[in-house]
């Protein structure tokens, strides 16, 4: 079987994905009788597209030798069966995904934004996608959080509470603060290591974690709009409009507050963790003190964790823990979703 792929976004994750697919292509063909053909690669205002499949040279030299193809036109011409991969970080891909699904294609997303905006957009995607919409890596990157949750739900389990840490960046920062480092130095180190977005406020606002919580909550059947999530960022609103350089120069004034919070937590056997929780009635994203010896309190560095308490896993909750970011593990999760989508389209 041939599966045609059109990929939106060839950045960190997208580039790693292309590399993984190219190196596994022969193996997939011989072992699973599955041939992956890249028909389109797109970044902002750049695209390479061919219904016959891009050449190795076009793929490897993307975006340097790409033209200005229009992704909407390309999706309308994609040979079937096909998968559209969204490895962008843009909300603008939503109509493209919808039109791919309406044409009978599958969609695989690493990008949270199309799923975490308005409830009506999520509903429309799910309706158009049916069993052709995959987004495992939008929460916990390569960790099997969404597939586990879906399996629990389709077999009739009742989700009582999901609590976790879903930001590798904030995990790193609060592990550093726990080790005695001032907040400003922990943020600067996270930025220097490349753990933060170019503007660290994109992480410190908690909005990225909020998007993950919205996706998890919606999978459990909750209907909610983003503004109903209780969200506590970890910098004051008054610093929201500063330039990145101004922000970085002013954060030492927050050191005292975080040191006091960390010391108070420590005095009670607790540590600070940036947590998210989903229950049938609430979605909360906040900084909180948790017991040091708890599953969440013992999490270290940029790892992610989710503790899922259900009717069946009530006394001893199900826990998934491990690296929750990184281009390679994320790309591998997207790759696995593409193969699952191909198997569904094959039937
Ligand atoms: N990195 C991780 O560890 C990780 C883990 C889980 C999920 N994710 C998610 O995976 C996605 C990609 O992450 P990344 O780290 O690869 O980001 P990135 O390096 O910033 O790459 C994003 C790419 O998307 C392209 N793009 C943006 N808007 C587009 C549009 N409307 N149409 C086509 N292409 C567009 C950008 O093109 P230009 O270069 O032209 O701007 C860029 O090449 C994000 O949604 C992220 O949240 C990442």
Coordinates of N, CA and C in Angstrom, one line a residue, residues 63-245:
X63 N 13.9 23.9 3.0 CA 13.1 24.7 2.1 C 13.9 25.5 1.0
X64 N 15.2 25.2 1.0 CA 16.0 26.1 0.1 C 15.5 26.1 -1.3
X65 N 15.2 24.9 -1.9 CA 14.8 24.9 -3.3 C 13.3 24.9 -3.5
X66 N 12.5 25.2 -2.4 CA 11.1 25.1 -2.5 C 10.5 26.4 -3.2
X67 N 9.3 26.3 -3.7 CA 8.6 27.4 -4.3 C 7.6 28.0 -3.4
X68 N 6.5 28.5 -4.0 CA 5.4 29.1 -3.2 C 4.1 28.4 -3.4
X69 N 4.1 27.1 -3.4 CA 2.9 26.3 -3.5 C 1.9 26.7 -2.4
X70 N 0.6 26.6 -2.8 CA -0.4 26.9 -1.8 C -0.9 25.6 -1.1
X71 N -0.8 25.5 0.2 CA -1.2 24.2 0.8 C -2.6 23.8 0.6
X72 N -3.5 24.8 0.6 CA -5.0 24.4 0.4 C -5.2 23.8 -1.0
X73 N -4.6 24.4 -2.0 CA -4.7 23.8 -3.4 C -4.0 22.4 -3.4
X74 N -2.9 22.3 -2.7 CA -2.2 21.0 -2.7 C -3.1 19.9 -2.0
X75 N -3.7 20.2 -0.9 CA -4.6 19.3 -0.2 C -5.7 18.8 -1.1
X76 N -6.3 19.8 -1.8 CA -7.4 19.4 -2.7 C -6.9 18.5 -3.8
X77 N -5.6 18.4 -4.1 CA -5.1 17.6 -5.2 C -4.4 16.3 -4.7
X78 N -4.4 16.1 -3.4 CA -3.6 15.0 -2.8 C -4.1 13.7 -3.3
X79 N -3.3 12.8 -3.9 CA -3.7 11.5 -4.3 C -4.1 10.7 -3.0
X80 N -5.1 9.8 -3.2 CA -5.6 9.0 -2.0 C -4.9 7.7 -2.0
X81 N -4.7 7.0 -0.9 CA -5.0 7.5 0.4 C -3.9 8.5 0.9
X82 N -4.3 9.4 1.7 CA -3.3 10.4 2.2 C -3.5 10.8 3.6
X83 N -2.3 11.3 4.2 CA -2.3 11.9 5.5 C -1.7 13.3 5.5
X84 N -2.4 14.2 6.2 CA -1.8 15.5 6.3 C -1.2 15.6 7.7
X85 N 0.1 15.9 7.9 CA 0.7 16.0 9.2 C 0.8 17.5 9.5
X86 N 0.5 17.8 10.7 CA 0.6 19.2 11.2 C 1.7 19.3 12.3
X87 N 2.9 19.7 11.8 CA 4.0 19.8 12.8 C 4.3 21.3 12.9
X88 N 3.3 22.2 12.7 CA 3.5 23.6 12.9 C 3.2 24.0 14.3
X89 N 3.3 25.3 14.6 CA 2.8 25.7 15.9 C 1.8 26.8 15.7
X90 N 0.9 26.6 14.7 CA 0.0 27.7 14.2 C -1.4 27.2 14.3
X91 N -2.3 28.2 14.7 CA -3.8 27.9 14.7 C -4.3 28.0 13.3
X92 N -3.5 28.5 12.3 CA -4.0 28.7 11.0 C -4.2 27.5 10.2
X93 N -3.7 26.3 10.7 CA -3.8 25.1 9.9 C -5.2 24.5 10.0
X94 N -6.0 25.0 10.9 CA -7.3 24.3 11.2 C -8.2 24.1 9.9
X95 N -8.4 25.1 9.0 CA -9.1 24.8 7.8 C -8.5 23.8 6.8
X96 N -7.1 23.8 6.9 CA -6.5 22.8 6.0 C -6.7 21.4 6.5
X97 N -6.7 21.2 7.8 CA -6.9 19.9 8.4 C -8.4 19.5 8.1
X98 N -9.3 20.4 8.3 CA -10.7 20.1 8.0 C -10.9 19.7 6.6
X99 N -10.3 20.4 5.6 CA -10.5 20.0 4.2 C -9.9 18.7 3.9
X100 N -8.7 18.4 4.5 CA -8.1 17.1 4.3 C -9.0 16.0 4.8
X101 N -9.6 16.2 6.0 CA -10.5 15.1 6.6 C -11.8 15.0 5.8
X102 N -12.3 16.1 5.3 CA -13.5 16.1 4.5 C -13.3 15.3 3.2
X103 N -12.0 15.4 2.7 CA -11.7 14.6 1.4 C -11.5 13.2 1.7
X104 N -11.6 12.7 3.0 CA -11.4 11.3 3.3 C -9.9 11.0 3.7
X105 N -9.1 12.0 3.8 CA -7.7 11.8 4.3 C -7.7 11.7 5.8
X106 N -6.5 11.4 6.3 CA -6.3 11.4 7.7 C -5.5 12.6 8.1
X107 N -5.5 13.0 9.4 CA -4.7 14.1 9.9 C -4.0 13.6 11.1
X108 N -2.7 14.0 11.2 CA -1.9 13.7 12.4 C -1.3 15.0 12.9
X109 N -1.6 15.3 14.1 CA -1.1 16.6 14.7 C -0.1 16.4 15.8
X110 N 1.0 17.2 15.7 CA 1.8 17.5 16.9 C 1.4 18.8 17.5
X111 N 0.7 19.6 16.7 CA 0.3 21.0 17.0 C -1.0 21.0 17.8
X112 N -0.9 21.6 19.0 CA -2.1 21.6 19.9 C -3.2 22.6 19.5
X113 N -2.8 23.6 18.8 CA -3.7 24.8 18.7 C -5.0 24.5 18.0
X114 N -5.0 23.7 16.9 CA -6.3 23.4 16.3 C -7.3 22.7 17.2
X115 N -6.8 22.0 18.2 CA -7.6 21.1 19.1 C -8.0 21.9 20.4
X116 N -7.2 23.0 20.7 CA -7.4 23.6 22.0 C -8.0 25.0 21.9
X117 N -8.6 25.3 20.8 CA -9.2 26.6 20.7 C -10.7 26.5 21.0
X118 N -11.6 27.0 20.2 CA -13.0 27.0 20.5 C -13.5 25.5 20.5
X119 N -14.5 25.3 21.4 CA -15.1 23.9 21.5 C -15.7 23.6 20.1
X120 N -16.3 24.6 19.4 CA -17.0 24.2 18.2 C -16.0 23.8 17.1
X121 N -14.7 24.4 17.1 CA -13.7 23.9 16.2 C -13.3 22.5 16.5
X122 N -13.1 22.2 17.8 CA -12.7 20.8 18.2 C -13.8 19.9 17.7
X123 N -15.1 20.2 18.0 CA -16.2 19.3 17.6 C -16.2 19.1 16.1
X124 N -15.9 20.2 15.3 CA -16.0 20.0 13.8 C -14.8 19.1 13.4
X125 N -13.7 19.2 14.0 CA -12.5 18.4 13.6 C -12.8 16.9 13.9
X126 N -13.4 16.7 15.1 CA -13.7 15.3 15.6 C -14.7 14.7 14.7
X127 N -15.7 15.5 14.3 CA -16.8 15.0 13.4 C -16.3 14.6 12.1
X128 N -15.4 15.6 11.5 CA -14.9 15.3 10.2 C -13.9 14.2 10.2
X129 N -13.2 14.0 11.4 CA -12.1 13.1 11.5 C -12.5 11.7 11.8
X130 N -13.6 11.5 12.5 CA -14.0 10.2 13.0 C -12.8 9.4 13.5
X131 N -12.4 8.3 12.8 CA -11.3 7.5 13.3 C -10.0 7.8 12.4
X132 N -10.0 9.0 11.8 CA -8.9 9.4 11.0 C -8.1 10.6 11.5
X133 N -8.3 10.9 12.8 CA -7.6 12.0 13.4 C -6.8 11.6 14.6
X134 N -5.5 11.9 14.5 CA -4.5 11.3 15.5 C -3.7 12.5 16.0
X135 N -3.5 12.5 17.4 CA -2.7 13.6 18.0 C -2.0 13.2 19.3
X136 N -1.5 12.0 19.3 CA -0.8 11.5 20.5 C 0.2 12.4 21.1
X137 N 1.0 13.1 20.2 CA 2.1 13.9 20.7 C 1.8 15.3 21.2
X138 N 0.5 15.6 21.1 CA 0.1 17.0 21.6 C 0.2 17.0 23.1
X139 N 0.1 15.9 23.8 CA 0.3 15.9 25.3 C 1.4 14.9 25.6
X140 N 2.5 15.4 26.3 CA 3.5 14.4 26.7 C 4.4 13.9 25.6
X141 N 4.4 14.6 24.4 CA 5.2 14.2 23.3 C 5.1 12.7 22.9
X142 N 6.2 12.0 23.1 CA 6.1 10.5 22.7 C 5.5 9.6 23.7
X143 N 5.1 10.2 24.9 CA 4.5 9.3 25.9 C 3.1 8.9 25.5
X144 N 2.7 7.6 25.8 CA 1.4 7.2 25.3 C 0.3 7.6 26.3
X145 N 0.1 8.9 26.4 CA -1.0 9.4 27.3 C -2.3 9.4 26.7
X146 N -2.4 9.9 25.4 CA -3.7 10.1 24.8 C -4.3 8.7 24.4
X147 N -3.4 7.8 23.9 CA -3.9 6.5 23.5 C -4.4 5.7 24.8
X148 N -3.7 5.9 25.9 CA -4.1 5.2 27.1 C -5.4 5.7 27.6
X149 N -5.6 7.0 27.6 CA -6.8 7.7 28.0 C -8.0 7.2 27.1
X150 N -7.8 7.2 25.8 CA -8.8 6.7 24.9 C -9.2 5.3 25.2
X151 N -8.2 4.4 25.4 CA -8.5 3.0 25.7 C -9.3 2.9 27.0
X152 N -8.9 3.6 28.0 CA -9.7 3.6 29.3 C -11.2 3.9 29.0
X153 N -11.3 5.0 28.2 CA -12.7 5.5 28.0 C -13.5 4.6 27.2
X154 N -12.9 4.0 26.1 CA -13.8 3.2 25.2 C -14.1 1.9 25.9
X155 N -13.4 1.5 26.9 CA -13.7 0.2 27.6 C -14.6 0.5 28.8
X156 N -15.1 1.7 28.9 CA -16.1 2.0 30.0 C -15.6 2.4 31.3
X157 N -14.2 2.7 31.4 CA -13.8 3.2 32.7 C -14.2 4.7 32.9
X158 N -14.3 5.1 34.1 CA -14.7 6.5 34.4 C -13.5 7.3 34.9
X159 N -13.2 8.4 34.2 CA -12.0 9.2 34.6 C -12.4 10.0 35.8
X160 N -11.8 9.9 37.0 CA -12.1 10.7 38.1 C -11.2 11.9 38.2
X161 N -9.9 11.7 38.0 CA -9.0 12.8 38.1 C -7.7 12.5 37.3
X162 N -7.2 13.5 36.6 CA -5.9 13.4 36.0 C -5.1 14.6 36.5
X163 N -3.9 14.3 37.1 CA -3.1 15.3 37.6 C -1.7 15.1 37.0
X164 N -1.0 16.1 36.7 CA 0.3 15.9 36.1 C 1.1 17.1 35.9
X165 N 2.4 16.9 35.5 CA 3.2 18.0 35.0 C 3.5 17.8 33.6
X166 N 3.1 18.8 32.8 CA 3.1 18.7 31.3 C 4.1 19.7 30.6
X167 N 4.9 20.3 31.4 CA 5.9 21.2 30.8 C 7.3 20.8 31.2
X168 N 8.1 20.4 30.3 CA 9.5 20.0 30.6 C 10.2 21.3 31.0
X169 N 9.9 22.4 30.4 CA 10.6 23.7 30.7 C 10.3 24.1 32.2
X170 N 9.1 24.0 32.6 CA 8.7 24.4 33.9 C 9.2 23.4 34.9
X171 N 9.2 22.1 34.5 CA 9.8 21.1 35.4 C 11.3 21.3 35.7
X172 N 12.0 21.7 34.6 CA 13.4 22.0 34.8 C 13.6 23.2 35.7
X173 N 12.8 24.3 35.5 CA 12.9 25.5 36.3 C 12.7 25.2 37.8
X174 N 11.6 24.4 38.1 CA 11.3 24.2 39.5 C 12.2 23.2 40.1
X175 N 12.8 22.3 39.4 CA 13.9 21.4 39.9 C 15.1 22.3 40.3
X176 N 15.4 23.3 39.5 CA 16.5 24.1 39.8 C 16.3 25.0 41.0
X177 N 15.0 25.5 41.1 CA 14.7 26.3 42.3 C 14.7 25.5 43.5
X178 N 14.3 24.2 43.4 CA 14.3 23.3 44.5 C 15.8 23.1 45.0
X179 N 16.7 23.1 44.0 CA 18.1 22.9 44.3 C 18.8 24.2 44.8
X180 N 18.0 25.3 45.0 CA 18.5 26.5 45.6 C 18.8 27.6 44.6
X181 N 18.6 27.4 43.4 CA 18.9 28.4 42.4 C 17.8 29.5 42.3
X182 N 18.2 30.8 42.2 CA 17.2 31.8 42.1 C 16.3 31.6 40.9
X183 N 15.1 32.1 40.9 CA 14.1 32.0 39.8 C 14.8 32.6 38.5
X184 N 15.3 33.8 38.6 CA 15.9 34.4 37.4 C 17.0 33.6 36.8
X185 N 17.8 33.0 37.6 CA 18.9 32.1 37.1 C 18.3 30.9 36.5
X186 N 17.3 30.3 37.1 CA 16.7 29.1 36.6 C 16.1 29.4 35.2
X187 N 15.4 30.5 35.1 CA 14.8 30.8 33.8 C 15.9 31.1 32.7
X188 N 16.9 31.8 33.1 CA 18.0 32.1 32.2 C 18.7 30.8 31.7
X189 N 18.9 29.9 32.7 CA 19.5 28.6 32.3 C 18.6 27.8 31.4
X190 N 17.3 27.8 31.7 CA 16.4 27.1 30.8 C 16.4 27.7 29.4
X191 N 16.5 29.0 29.3 CA 16.6 29.7 28.0 C 17.9 29.3 27.3
X192 N 19.0 29.3 28.1 CA 20.3 29.0 27.5 C 20.4 27.6 27.0
X193 N 19.7 26.7 27.7 CA 19.7 25.3 27.2 C 18.8 25.0 26.0
X194 N 18.0 26.1 25.7 CA 17.1 25.9 24.5 C 15.8 25.2 25.0
X195 N 15.5 25.1 26.3 CA 14.3 24.5 26.8 C 13.1 25.4 26.6
X196 N 13.3 26.7 26.6 CA 12.2 27.6 26.6 C 11.9 28.0 25.1
X197 N 10.7 28.6 24.8 CA 10.5 29.2 23.6 C 11.4 30.4 23.5
X198 N 11.6 31.0 22.3 CA 12.4 32.2 22.2 C 12.0 33.3 23.2
X199 N 10.7 33.5 23.4 CA 10.2 34.4 24.5 C 9.8 33.4 25.6
X200 N 10.5 33.4 26.7 CA 10.3 32.4 27.8 C 8.9 32.6 28.4
X201 N 8.2 33.8 28.2 CA 6.9 34.0 28.7 C 5.9 33.0 28.1
X202 N 6.2 32.5 26.9 CA 5.3 31.6 26.3 C 5.2 30.3 27.1
X203 N 6.3 30.0 27.8 CA 6.2 28.8 28.8 C 5.7 29.3 30.1
X204 N 6.2 30.4 30.6 CA 5.9 30.9 32.0 C 4.5 31.3 32.2
X205 N 3.8 31.6 31.1 CA 2.4 31.9 31.2 C 1.5 30.7 31.5
X206 N 2.0 29.5 31.2 CA 1.2 28.3 31.4 C 0.2 28.0 30.3
X207 N 0.2 28.9 29.3 CA -0.8 28.7 28.2 C -0.6 27.3 27.4
X208 N 0.7 27.0 27.3 CA 0.9 25.7 26.6 C 0.4 24.5 27.4
X209 N 0.6 24.6 28.7 CA 0.1 23.5 29.6 C -1.5 23.6 29.5
X210 N -2.0 24.8 29.5 CA -3.5 24.9 29.4 C -4.0 24.2 28.2
X211 N -3.3 24.4 27.1 CA -3.8 23.7 25.8 C -3.9 22.2 26.0
X212 N -2.8 21.7 26.7 CA -2.8 20.2 26.9 C -4.0 19.7 27.7
X213 N -4.2 20.5 28.8 CA -5.3 20.2 29.7 C -6.7 20.3 29.0
X214 N -6.8 21.2 28.1 CA -8.1 21.3 27.3 C -8.3 20.1 26.4
X215 N -7.2 19.6 25.8 CA -7.3 18.4 25.0 C -7.6 17.2 25.8
X216 N -7.0 17.0 27.0 CA -7.3 15.9 27.8 C -8.7 16.0 28.3
X217 N -9.2 17.1 28.7 CA -10.5 17.3 29.3 C -11.6 17.0 28.2
X218 N -11.3 17.5 27.0 CA -12.3 17.2 25.9 C -12.3 15.7 25.5
X219 N -11.2 15.1 25.6 CA -11.2 13.6 25.3 C -12.1 12.9 26.3
X220 N -12.2 13.4 27.5 CA -13.1 12.7 28.5 C -14.5 13.1 28.3
X221 N -14.8 13.9 27.3 CA -16.2 14.3 27.0 C -16.6 15.6 27.6
X222 N -15.7 16.3 28.3 CA -16.0 17.6 28.8 C -16.1 18.6 27.7
X223 N -17.0 19.5 27.8 CA -17.1 20.6 26.8 C -16.7 21.9 27.5
X224 N -15.6 22.5 27.0 CA -15.2 23.7 27.7 C -14.4 24.7 26.7
X225 N -14.5 25.9 27.0 CA -13.8 27.0 26.3 C -12.6 27.3 27.1
X226 N -11.5 27.8 26.3 CA -10.2 28.0 27.0 C -10.4 29.0 28.2
X227 N -11.3 30.0 28.1 CA -11.3 31.0 29.2 C -12.0 30.4 30.5
X228 N -12.4 29.2 30.4 CA -13.0 28.6 31.7 C -11.9 27.8 32.5
X229 N -10.7 27.7 31.9 CA -9.7 27.0 32.6 C -9.1 27.9 33.6
X230 N -8.9 27.5 34.9 CA -8.2 28.3 35.9 C -6.7 28.2 35.6
X231 N -6.1 29.4 35.3 CA -4.7 29.4 34.8 C -3.9 30.4 35.7
X232 N -2.9 29.9 36.3 CA -2.0 30.8 37.0 C -0.6 30.8 36.4
X233 N -0.2 31.9 35.7 CA 1.1 32.0 35.1 C 2.1 32.3 36.3
X234 N 3.4 32.3 35.9 CA 4.4 32.6 37.0 C 5.2 33.8 36.7
X235 N 4.6 34.8 36.1 CA 5.1 36.2 36.1 C 4.0 37.2 36.1
X236 N 4.2 38.4 36.7 CA 3.0 39.3 36.8 C 2.6 39.9 35.4
X237 N 1.3 40.2 35.3 CA 0.7 40.8 34.1 C 1.5 42.0 33.7
X238 N 2.0 42.7 34.7 CA 2.7 44.0 34.4 C 4.0 43.8 33.5
X239 N 4.4 42.5 33.5 CA 5.7 42.3 32.7 C 5.3 41.6 31.3
X240 N 4.0 41.6 31.0 CA 3.6 40.9 29.8 C 4.0 41.6 28.5
X241 N 4.1 43.0 28.6 CA 4.3 43.8 27.4 C 5.7 44.2 27.2
X242 N 6.6 43.8 28.1 CA 8.0 44.2 27.9 C 8.6 43.4 26.7
X243 N 9.7 43.9 26.2 CA 10.5 43.2 25.2 C 11.1 42.0 25.9
X244 N 11.6 41.0 25.2 CA 12.2 39.8 25.8 C 13.4 40.2 26.6
X245 N 14.2 41.1 26.0 CA 15.4 41.6 26.8 C 15.1 42.3 28.0

